[in-house]
């Protein structure tokens, strides 16, 4: 079977261009609103180390577990384990 041929008219191309323009305007407005929201949002963040022992117990943690769940520590542990394996010839 021969491939189907589609005919594009000037009106169709205009509609596509208009939709692209409408979409870009909407995205631009959303981007502006998101930036304004981010600027107005309070920047104060609480780290787990700033919480009291009672607050930590409320969320099911102890001070000793903070280092285990912190992403930086997890990466360091993975890196150290990989180095240990590499040194023993396990990799």
PDB file of N, CA and C in Angstrom, residues 11-28:
ATOM      1  N   UNK A  11      -4.046  27.407   6.110  1.00  0.00           N
ATOM      2  CA  UNK A  11      -4.867  27.566   7.311  1.00  0.00           C
ATOM      3  C   UNK A  11      -4.414  26.612   8.407  1.00  0.00           C
ATOM      4  N   UNK A  12      -4.077  25.383   8.033  1.00  0.00           N
ATOM      5  CA  UNK A  12      -3.607  24.404   9.010  1.00  0.00           C
ATOM      6  C   UNK A  12      -2.289  24.856   9.612  1.00  0.00           C
ATOM      7  N   UNK A  13      -1.388  25.315   8.792  1.00  0.00           N
ATOM      8  CA  UNK A  13      -0.103  25.801   9.290  1.00  0.00           C
ATOM      9  C   UNK A  13      -0.290  27.002  10.198  1.00  0.00           C
ATOM     10  N   UNK A  14      -1.236  27.870   9.859  1.00  0.00           N
ATOM     11  CA  UNK A  14      -1.520  29.030  10.689  1.00  0.00           C
ATOM     12  C   UNK A  14      -2.061  28.588  12.058  1.00  0.00           C
ATOM     13  N   UNK A  15      -2.947  27.589  12.059  1.00  0.00           N
ATOM     14  CA  UNK A  15      -3.494  27.089  13.315  1.00  0.00           C
ATOM     15  C   UNK A  15      -2.403  26.500  14.203  1.00  0.00           C
ATOM     16  N   UNK A  16      -1.515  25.746  13.595  1.00  0.00           N
ATOM     17  CA  UNK A  16      -0.410  25.162  14.350  1.00  0.00           C
ATOM     18  C   UNK A  16       0.470  26.263  14.923  1.00  0.00           C
ATOM     19  N   UNK A  17       0.784  27.255  14.144  1.00  0.00           N
ATOM     20  CA  UNK A  17       1.621  28.359  14.610  1.00  0.00           C
ATOM     21  C   UNK A  17       0.923  29.120  15.736  1.00  0.00           C
ATOM     22  N   UNK A  18      -0.387  29.310  15.607  1.00  0.00           N
ATOM     23  CA  UNK A  18      -1.138  30.025  16.639  1.00  0.00           C
ATOM     24  C   UNK A  18      -1.145  29.230  17.943  1.00  0.00           C
ATOM     25  N   UNK A  19      -1.320  27.916  17.846  1.00  0.00           N
ATOM     26  CA  UNK A  19      -1.313  27.089  19.052  1.00  0.00           C
ATOM     27  C   UNK A  19       0.051  27.121  19.728  1.00  0.00           C
ATOM     28  N   UNK A  20       1.105  27.072  18.913  1.00  0.00           N
ATOM     29  CA  UNK A  20       2.451  27.159  19.476  1.00  0.00           C
ATOM     30  C   UNK A  20       2.642  28.488  20.193  1.00  0.00           C
ATOM     31  N   UNK A  21       2.159  29.566  19.587  1.00  0.00           N
ATOM     32  CA  UNK A  21       2.271  30.880  20.191  1.00  0.00           C
ATOM     33  C   UNK A  21       1.463  30.941  21.478  1.00  0.00           C
ATOM     34  N   UNK A  22       0.239  30.402  21.468  1.00  0.00           N
ATOM     35  CA  UNK A  22      -0.587  30.389  22.665  1.00  0.00           C
ATOM     36  C   UNK A  22       0.082  29.589  23.779  1.00  0.00           C
ATOM     37  N   UNK A  23       0.645  28.455  23.436  1.00  0.00           N
ATOM     38  CA  UNK A  23       1.315  27.625  24.421  1.00  0.00           C
ATOM     39  C   UNK A  23       2.535  28.336  24.991  1.00  0.00           C
ATOM     40  N   UNK A  24       3.293  29.008  24.143  1.00  0.00           N
ATOM     41  CA  UNK A  24       4.482  29.709  24.642  1.00  0.00           C
ATOM     42  C   UNK A  24       4.089  30.863  25.556  1.00  0.00           C
ATOM     43  N   UNK A  25       2.981  31.521  25.271  1.00  0.00           N
ATOM     44  CA  UNK A  25       2.517  32.607  26.142  1.00  0.00           C
ATOM     45  C   UNK A  25       2.095  32.047  27.491  1.00  0.00           C
ATOM     46  N   UNK A  26       1.351  30.954  27.460  1.00  0.00           N
ATOM     47  CA  UNK A  26       0.909  30.334  28.714  1.00  0.00           C
ATOM     48  C   UNK A  26       2.107  29.884  29.539  1.00  0.00           C
ATOM     49  N   UNK A  27       3.070  29.235  28.900  1.00  0.00           N
ATOM     50  CA  UNK A  27       4.263  28.786  29.613  1.00  0.00           C
ATOM     51  C   UNK A  27       5.059  29.958  30.178  1.00  0.00           C
ATOM     52  N   UNK A  28       5.128  31.036  29.433  1.00  0.00           N
ATOM     53  CA  UNK A  28       5.843  32.218  29.902  1.00  0.00           C
ATOM     54  C   UNK A  28       5.166  32.801  31.136  1.00  0.00           C
TER      55      UNK A  28
END
